[in-house]
């Protein structure tokens, strides 16, 4: 079946540290891949996306590259800020552009000053 | 910036009662979704809705669940007879067709926390 596995949290980092949140997927066909972020008290917001192999999604200093050979879409940021504290969800979508999203469990990131 | 809104933010109900969760999608969006997240678990797809009918539903979306777009702006999820295991955060989402990238980005609401006692 189709599924997303992301690293367990919580992850605690100091400000300006390097962030990696691992995400791997299992899918039939060719999924689009997404990272969503949920700040406290808010809904899920799309952070970045990639629709085909070797695409790199980027936004707000975050990056992720669609790696078909390793079925991965790891999220990275070179220097985190306190304001990046949130829960991060990796997700995939198959079955057409309006298809449903399949999410990972989410990884909670806390950044300390 | 337009956003998806959901009401109430928190609903407490007794087992066996009916609940209706409400969502107001972004006004020019055509596709609507409900997801849920049981505490500590994954966000799970429930149902998608387009052109006034269900386009896809998951195994979770059994006969106890129904969706409706009663007035062209609201999108509701009804649970007919709630069970303890329905306790979760319920997220509404909506999307439109981006004609440039042809990617349907889903915009999510803040969620309704449903607690069944």
PDB file of C-alpha atoms in Angstrom:
ATOM      1  CA  UNK A   1       0.000   0.000   0.000  1.00  0.00           C
ATOM      2  CA  UNK A   2       0.889   3.665  -0.004  1.00  0.00           C
ATOM      3  CA  UNK A   3       2.456   5.067   3.148  1.00  0.00           C
ATOM      4  CA  UNK A   4       4.785   7.682   4.579  1.00  0.00           C
ATOM      5  CA  UNK A   5       7.270   7.132   7.373  1.00  0.00           C
ATOM      6  CA  UNK A   6       8.981  10.036   9.076  1.00  0.00           C
ATOM      7  CA  UNK A   7      11.373  10.209  11.948  1.00  0.00           C
ATOM      8  CA  UNK A   8       9.993  10.125  15.436  1.00  0.00           C
ATOM      9  CA  UNK A   9      10.067  13.291  17.456  1.00  0.00           C
ATOM     10  CA  UNK A  10      10.267  15.400  19.347  1.00  0.00           C
ATOM     11  CA  UNK A  11      13.357  17.054  17.961  1.00  0.00           C
ATOM     12  CA  UNK A  12      14.952  19.770  20.082  1.00  0.00           C
ATOM     13  CA  UNK A  13      17.579  22.058  18.590  1.00  0.00           C
ATOM     14  CA  UNK A  14      19.336  25.254  19.502  1.00  0.00           C
ATOM     15  CA  UNK A  15      18.824  28.311  17.359  1.00  0.00           C
ATOM     16  CA  UNK A  16      20.988  28.338  14.214  1.00  0.00           C
ATOM     17  CA  UNK A  17      21.470  24.560  14.294  1.00  0.00           C
ATOM     18  CA  UNK A  18      21.086  22.440  11.160  1.00  0.00           C
ATOM     19  CA  UNK A  19      17.825  20.569  10.797  1.00  0.00           C
ATOM     20  CA  UNK A  20      17.081  17.294   9.054  1.00  0.00           C
ATOM     21  CA  UNK A  21      13.766  15.502   9.342  1.00  0.00           C
ATOM     22  CA  UNK A  22      13.798  12.201   7.495  1.00  0.00           C
ATOM     23  CA  UNK A  23      10.873  11.074   5.390  1.00  0.00           C
ATOM     24  CA  UNK A  24      10.581   7.938   3.277  1.00  0.00           C
ATOM     25  CA  UNK A  25       7.605   6.711   1.326  1.00  0.00           C
ATOM     26  CA  UNK A  26       6.082   3.650  -0.273  1.00  0.00           C
ATOM     27  CA  UNK A  27       3.842   4.266  -3.241  1.00  0.00           C
ATOM     28  CA  UNK A  28       2.442   2.693  -6.360  1.00  0.00           C
ATOM     29  CA  UNK A  29       2.883   4.922  -9.363  1.00  0.00           C
ATOM     30  CA  UNK A  30       4.482   8.355  -9.223  1.00  0.00           C
ATOM     31  CA  UNK A  31       3.431  10.383  -6.211  1.00  0.00           C
ATOM     32  CA  UNK A  32       3.743  14.085  -5.584  1.00  0.00           C
ATOM     33  CA  UNK A  33       5.470  14.799  -2.273  1.00  0.00           C
ATOM     34  CA  UNK A  34       4.774  17.513   0.268  1.00  0.00           C
ATOM     35  CA  UNK A  35       5.870  18.916   3.570  1.00  0.00           C
ATOM     36  CA  UNK A  36       3.205  20.571   5.692  1.00  0.00           C
ATOM     37  CA  UNK A  37       3.798  22.551   8.880  1.00  0.00           C
ATOM     38  CA  UNK A  38       1.437  23.087  11.776  1.00  0.00           C
ATOM     39  CA  UNK A  39       2.151  25.959  14.126  1.00  0.00           C
ATOM     40  CA  UNK A  40       0.520  25.845  17.570  1.00  0.00           C
ATOM     41  CA  UNK A  41      -3.210  26.470  17.367  1.00  0.00           C
ATOM     42  CA  UNK A  42      -3.249  26.657  13.578  1.00  0.00           C
ATOM     43  CA  UNK A  43      -4.117  24.401  10.649  1.00  0.00           C
ATOM     44  CA  UNK A  44      -1.754  22.536   8.362  1.00  0.00           C
ATOM     45  CA  UNK A  45       0.086  24.835   5.952  1.00  0.00           C
ATOM     46  CA  UNK A  46       1.875  23.708   2.840  1.00  0.00           C
ATOM     47  CA  UNK A  47       5.585  24.353   3.314  1.00  0.00           C
ATOM     48  CA  UNK A  48       6.971  22.947   0.062  1.00  0.00           C
ATOM     49  CA  UNK A  49       6.294  20.369  -2.604  1.00  0.00           C
ATOM     50  CA  UNK A  50       7.884  18.366  -5.410  1.00  0.00           C
ATOM     51  CA  UNK A  51       5.984  16.650  -8.171  1.00  0.00           C
ATOM     52  CA  UNK A  52       8.617  14.512  -9.885  1.00  0.00           C
ATOM     53  CA  UNK A  53      11.929  12.798  -9.281  1.00  0.00           C
ATOM     54  CA  UNK A  54      14.925  15.095  -8.618  1.00  0.00           C
ATOM     55  CA  UNK A  55      12.686  18.126  -8.099  1.00  0.00           C
ATOM     56  CA  UNK A  56      13.714  20.277  -5.162  1.00  0.00           C
ATOM     57  CA  UNK A  57      11.027  22.072  -3.212  1.00  0.00           C
ATOM     58  CA  UNK A  58      12.053  25.100  -1.178  1.00  0.00           C
ATOM     59  CA  UNK A  59      10.420  27.751   0.965  1.00  0.00           C
ATOM     60  CA  UNK A  60      11.409  29.921   3.956  1.00  0.00           C
ATOM     61  CA  UNK A  61      14.904  28.406   3.992  1.00  0.00           C
ATOM     62  CA  UNK A  62      13.596  24.833   4.047  1.00  0.00           C
ATOM     63  CA  UNK A  63      14.452  22.413   1.250  1.00  0.00           C
ATOM     64  CA  UNK A  64      13.602  18.865   0.277  1.00  0.00           C
ATOM     65  CA  UNK A  65      14.611  16.857  -2.783  1.00  0.00           C
ATOM     66  CA  UNK A  66      12.460  14.130  -4.325  1.00  0.00           C
ATOM     67  CA  UNK A  67      14.753  11.077  -4.422  1.00  0.00           C
ATOM     68  CA  UNK A  68      13.119   8.261  -6.321  1.00  0.00           C
ATOM     69  CA  UNK A  69      16.065   5.886  -5.947  1.00  0.00           C
ATOM     70  CA  UNK A  70      15.868   6.036  -2.155  1.00  0.00           C
ATOM     71  CA  UNK A  71      12.123   6.830  -1.984  1.00  0.00           C
ATOM     72  CA  UNK A  72      12.909   9.755   0.277  1.00  0.00           C
ATOM     73  CA  UNK A  73      11.986  13.411   0.716  1.00  0.00           C
ATOM     74  CA  UNK A  74      14.033  14.606   3.674  1.00  0.00           C
ATOM     75  CA  UNK A  75      13.412  18.113   4.995  1.00  0.00           C
ATOM     76  CA  UNK A  76      16.455  20.298   5.703  1.00  0.00           C
ATOM     77  CA  UNK A  77      17.178  23.783   6.909  1.00  0.00           C
ATOM     78  CA  UNK A  78      20.622  25.205   7.423  1.00  0.00           C
ATOM     79  CA  UNK A  79      19.893  27.451  10.402  1.00  0.00           C
ATOM     80  CA  UNK A  80      16.696  27.080  12.402  1.00  0.00           C
ATOM     81  CA  UNK A  81      14.986  29.854  14.317  1.00  0.00           C
ATOM     82  CA  UNK A  82      12.766  29.784  17.391  1.00  0.00           C
ATOM     83  CA  UNK A  83       9.865  30.674  15.097  1.00  0.00           C
ATOM     84  CA  UNK A  84      10.348  27.355  13.250  1.00  0.00           C
ATOM     85  CA  UNK A  85       9.044  25.477  16.294  1.00  0.00           C
ATOM     86  CA  UNK A  86       6.085  23.497  14.978  1.00  0.00           C
ATOM     87  CA  UNK A  87       4.972  20.043  13.905  1.00  0.00           C
ATOM     88  CA  UNK A  88       6.146  19.000  10.435  1.00  0.00           C
ATOM     89  CA  UNK A  89       4.245  16.481   8.326  1.00  0.00           C
ATOM     90  CA  UNK A  90       5.528  14.667   5.273  1.00  0.00           C
ATOM     91  CA  UNK A  91       2.813  13.635   2.819  1.00  0.00           C
ATOM     92  CA  UNK A  92       2.285  12.110  -0.599  1.00  0.00           C
ATOM     93  CA  UNK A  93      -0.492  12.251  -3.126  1.00  0.00           C
ATOM     94  CA  UNK A  94      -1.299   9.801  -5.879  1.00  0.00           C
ATOM     95  CA  UNK A  95      -4.231   9.082  -8.105  1.00  0.00           C
ATOM     96  CA  UNK A  96      -4.607  12.462  -9.771  1.00  0.00           C
ATOM     97  CA  UNK A  97      -4.054  16.075  -8.898  1.00  0.00           C
ATOM     98  CA  UNK A  98      -7.160  16.286  -6.743  1.00  0.00           C
ATOM     99  CA  UNK A  99      -6.464  13.061  -4.874  1.00  0.00           C
ATOM    100  CA  UNK A 100      -6.240  12.759  -1.143  1.00  0.00           C
ATOM    101  CA  UNK A 101      -3.053  13.196   0.843  1.00  0.00           C
ATOM    102  CA  UNK A 102      -1.388  10.403   2.798  1.00  0.00           C
ATOM    103  CA  UNK A 103       0.479  11.751   5.804  1.00  0.00           C
ATOM    104  CA  UNK A 104       3.254  10.651   8.087  1.00  0.00           C
ATOM    105  CA  UNK A 105       2.801  10.881  11.848  1.00  0.00           C
ATOM    106  CA  UNK A 106       4.400  14.278  12.146  1.00  0.00           C
ATOM    107  CA  UNK A 107       7.602  15.388  13.834  1.00  0.00           C
ATOM    108  CA  UNK A 108       7.504  18.011  16.542  1.00  0.00           C
ATOM    109  CA  UNK A 109      10.387  20.475  16.383  1.00  0.00           C
ATOM    110  CA  UNK A 110      11.298  22.702  19.311  1.00  0.00           C
ATOM    111  CA  UNK A 111      13.975  25.335  18.796  1.00  0.00           C
ATOM    112  CA  UNK A 112      15.531  26.845  21.920  1.00  0.00           C
ATOM    113  CA  UNK A 113      17.110  30.322  21.956  1.00  0.00           C
TER     114      UNK A 113
ATOM    115  CA  UNK B   1      -5.294  36.121   2.621  1.00  0.00           C
ATOM    116  CA  UNK B   2      -8.323  33.827   2.323  1.00  0.00           C
ATOM    117  CA  UNK B   3      -8.385  30.888   4.677  1.00  0.00           C
ATOM    118  CA  UNK B   4     -10.423  27.838   5.573  1.00  0.00           C
ATOM    119  CA  UNK B   5     -12.340  28.237   8.820  1.00  0.00           C
ATOM    120  CA  UNK B   6     -13.815  25.562  11.074  1.00  0.00           C
ATOM    121  CA  UNK B   7     -16.300  25.658  13.903  1.00  0.00           C
ATOM    122  CA  UNK B   8     -16.374  24.838  16.702  1.00  0.00           C
ATOM    123  CA  UNK B   9     -12.733  24.674  17.718  1.00  0.00           C
ATOM    124  CA  UNK B  10     -13.582  22.109  20.396  1.00  0.00           C
ATOM    125  CA  UNK B  11     -16.677  19.919  20.687  1.00  0.00           C
ATOM    126  CA  UNK B  12     -17.428  17.646  23.613  1.00  0.00           C
ATOM    127  CA  UNK B  13     -20.230  15.136  23.170  1.00  0.00           C
ATOM    128  CA  UNK B  14     -21.545  11.991  24.781  1.00  0.00           C
ATOM    129  CA  UNK B  15     -21.256   8.617  23.136  1.00  0.00           C
ATOM    130  CA  UNK B  16     -24.193   7.921  20.846  1.00  0.00           C
ATOM    131  CA  UNK B  17     -24.939  11.576  20.158  1.00  0.00           C
ATOM    132  CA  UNK B  18     -24.888  13.150  16.711  1.00  0.00           C
ATOM    133  CA  UNK B  19     -22.359  15.866  15.959  1.00  0.00           C
ATOM    134  CA  UNK B  20     -21.968  18.210  13.026  1.00  0.00           C
ATOM    135  CA  UNK B  21     -18.607  19.763  12.324  1.00  0.00           C
ATOM    136  CA  UNK B  22     -18.644  22.839  10.153  1.00  0.00           C
ATOM    137  CA  UNK B  23     -16.180  24.194   7.658  1.00  0.00           C
ATOM    138  CA  UNK B  24     -16.185  27.232   5.403  1.00  0.00           C
ATOM    139  CA  UNK B  25     -13.803  26.542   2.505  1.00  0.00           C
ATOM    140  CA  UNK B  26     -12.082  29.258   0.505  1.00  0.00           C
ATOM    141  CA  UNK B  27     -14.714  30.785  -1.730  1.00  0.00           C
ATOM    142  CA  UNK B  28     -13.457  29.885  -5.227  1.00  0.00           C
ATOM    143  CA  UNK B  29     -12.385  26.376  -4.324  1.00  0.00           C
ATOM    144  CA  UNK B  30     -14.110  23.383  -5.864  1.00  0.00           C
ATOM    145  CA  UNK B  31     -12.692  20.356  -4.043  1.00  0.00           C
ATOM    146  CA  UNK B  32     -13.323  19.689  -0.383  1.00  0.00           C
ATOM    147  CA  UNK B  33     -11.864  17.186   2.043  1.00  0.00           C
ATOM    148  CA  UNK B  34     -12.108  15.938   5.594  1.00  0.00           C
ATOM    149  CA  UNK B  35      -9.181  14.403   7.438  1.00  0.00           C
ATOM    150  CA  UNK B  36      -8.784  13.376  11.033  1.00  0.00           C
ATOM    151  CA  UNK B  37      -5.936  12.844  13.450  1.00  0.00           C
ATOM    152  CA  UNK B  38      -6.359  10.669  16.502  1.00  0.00           C
ATOM    153  CA  UNK B  39      -3.993  11.848  19.236  1.00  0.00           C
ATOM    154  CA  UNK B  40      -0.494  10.568  18.588  1.00  0.00           C
ATOM    155  CA  UNK B  41      -1.390   9.009  15.252  1.00  0.00           C
ATOM    156  CA  UNK B  42      -1.223   9.943  11.597  1.00  0.00           C
ATOM    157  CA  UNK B  43      -3.450  12.419   9.842  1.00  0.00           C
ATOM    158  CA  UNK B  44      -5.887  10.176   7.952  1.00  0.00           C
ATOM    159  CA  UNK B  45      -8.018  10.922   4.921  1.00  0.00           C
ATOM    160  CA  UNK B  46     -11.765  10.513   5.402  1.00  0.00           C
ATOM    161  CA  UNK B  47     -13.553  11.811   2.316  1.00  0.00           C
ATOM    162  CA  UNK B  48     -13.312  14.111  -0.680  1.00  0.00           C
ATOM    163  CA  UNK B  49     -16.197  15.980  -2.260  1.00  0.00           C
ATOM    164  CA  UNK B  50     -16.593  17.603  -5.653  1.00  0.00           C
ATOM    165  CA  UNK B  51     -19.544  18.821  -7.675  1.00  0.00           C
ATOM    166  CA  UNK B  52     -21.949  18.063  -4.852  1.00  0.00           C
ATOM    167  CA  UNK B  53     -21.008  14.450  -4.464  1.00  0.00           C
ATOM    168  CA  UNK B  54     -18.447  12.274  -2.752  1.00  0.00           C
ATOM    169  CA  UNK B  55     -15.546  11.579  -5.109  1.00  0.00           C
ATOM    170  CA  UNK B  56     -13.526   9.327  -2.810  1.00  0.00           C
ATOM    171  CA  UNK B  57     -13.798   7.960   0.703  1.00  0.00           C
ATOM    172  CA  UNK B  58     -11.635   5.861   2.981  1.00  0.00           C
ATOM    173  CA  UNK B  59     -12.515   2.746   4.964  1.00  0.00           C
ATOM    174  CA  UNK B  60     -12.962   4.943   8.027  1.00  0.00           C
ATOM    175  CA  UNK B  61     -15.832   6.798   6.373  1.00  0.00           C
ATOM    176  CA  UNK B  62     -18.575   4.284   7.121  1.00  0.00           C
ATOM    177  CA  UNK B  63     -22.345   4.719   7.311  1.00  0.00           C
ATOM    178  CA  UNK B  64     -22.026   6.721  10.518  1.00  0.00           C
ATOM    179  CA  UNK B  65     -20.438   9.564   8.574  1.00  0.00           C
ATOM    180  CA  UNK B  66     -21.951  11.885   6.018  1.00  0.00           C
ATOM    181  CA  UNK B  67     -20.936  15.123   4.330  1.00  0.00           C
ATOM    182  CA  UNK B  68     -22.972  17.915   2.885  1.00  0.00           C
ATOM    183  CA  UNK B  69     -22.586  21.285   1.257  1.00  0.00           C
ATOM    184  CA  UNK B  70     -25.941  22.696   2.281  1.00  0.00           C
ATOM    185  CA  UNK B  71     -25.742  26.276   1.080  1.00  0.00           C
ATOM    186  CA  UNK B  72     -22.821  26.779  -1.306  1.00  0.00           C
ATOM    187  CA  UNK B  73     -20.485  28.058   1.386  1.00  0.00           C
ATOM    188  CA  UNK B  74     -20.490  25.615   4.291  1.00  0.00           C
ATOM    189  CA  UNK B  75     -19.150  22.079   4.127  1.00  0.00           C
ATOM    190  CA  UNK B  76     -20.219  19.844   6.981  1.00  0.00           C
ATOM    191  CA  UNK B  77     -19.224  16.487   8.413  1.00  0.00           C
ATOM    192  CA  UNK B  78     -21.905  14.676  10.387  1.00  0.00           C
ATOM    193  CA  UNK B  79     -21.244  11.753  12.680  1.00  0.00           C
ATOM    194  CA  UNK B  80     -24.580  10.093  13.352  1.00  0.00           C
ATOM    195  CA  UNK B  81     -23.867   8.203  16.555  1.00  0.00           C
ATOM    196  CA  UNK B  82     -20.492   9.012  18.023  1.00  0.00           C
ATOM    197  CA  UNK B  83     -18.203   6.388  19.516  1.00  0.00           C
ATOM    198  CA  UNK B  84     -15.316   6.867  21.910  1.00  0.00           C
ATOM    199  CA  UNK B  85     -12.896   6.083  19.102  1.00  0.00           C
ATOM    200  CA  UNK B  86     -14.195   9.034  17.077  1.00  0.00           C
ATOM    201  CA  UNK B  87     -12.340  11.346  19.455  1.00  0.00           C
ATOM    202  CA  UNK B  88      -9.823  13.118  17.255  1.00  0.00           C
ATOM    203  CA  UNK B  89      -8.877  16.384  15.613  1.00  0.00           C
ATOM    204  CA  UNK B  90     -10.881  16.815  12.413  1.00  0.00           C
ATOM    205  CA  UNK B  91      -9.397  18.925   9.628  1.00  0.00           C
ATOM    206  CA  UNK B  92     -11.260  20.357   6.680  1.00  0.00           C
ATOM    207  CA  UNK B  93      -9.372  21.237   3.500  1.00  0.00           C
ATOM    208  CA  UNK B  94     -10.218  22.747   0.140  1.00  0.00           C
ATOM    209  CA  UNK B  95      -8.388  23.118  -3.142  1.00  0.00           C
ATOM    210  CA  UNK B  96      -8.648  24.551  -6.643  1.00  0.00           C
ATOM    211  CA  UNK B  97      -6.980  23.855  -9.927  1.00  0.00           C
ATOM    212  CA  UNK B  98      -3.831  25.885 -10.423  1.00  0.00           C
ATOM    213  CA  UNK B  99      -3.843  26.222 -14.205  1.00  0.00           C
ATOM    214  CA  UNK B 100      -0.124  26.944 -14.375  1.00  0.00           C
ATOM    215  CA  UNK B 101       1.292  24.101 -12.357  1.00  0.00           C
ATOM    216  CA  UNK B 102      -1.812  21.888 -12.493  1.00  0.00           C
ATOM    217  CA  UNK B 103      -1.188  21.079  -8.862  1.00  0.00           C
ATOM    218  CA  UNK B 104      -4.136  21.163  -6.553  1.00  0.00           C
ATOM    219  CA  UNK B 105      -2.777  22.600  -3.342  1.00  0.00           C
ATOM    220  CA  UNK B 106      -4.939  21.736  -0.383  1.00  0.00           C
ATOM    221  CA  UNK B 107      -5.546  24.507   2.142  1.00  0.00           C
ATOM    222  CA  UNK B 108      -6.360  23.298   5.633  1.00  0.00           C
ATOM    223  CA  UNK B 109      -8.459  24.743   8.401  1.00  0.00           C
ATOM    224  CA  UNK B 110      -7.285  24.881  12.028  1.00  0.00           C
ATOM    225  CA  UNK B 111      -9.251  21.804  12.986  1.00  0.00           C
ATOM    226  CA  UNK B 112     -12.050  20.871  15.376  1.00  0.00           C
ATOM    227  CA  UNK B 113     -11.079  18.809  18.381  1.00  0.00           C
ATOM    228  CA  UNK B 114     -13.864  16.300  19.026  1.00  0.00           C
ATOM    229  CA  UNK B 115     -13.969  14.645  22.424  1.00  0.00           C
ATOM    230  CA  UNK B 116     -16.446  11.810  22.902  1.00  0.00           C
ATOM    231  CA  UNK B 117     -17.113  10.853  26.528  1.00  0.00           C
TER     232      UNK B 117
END
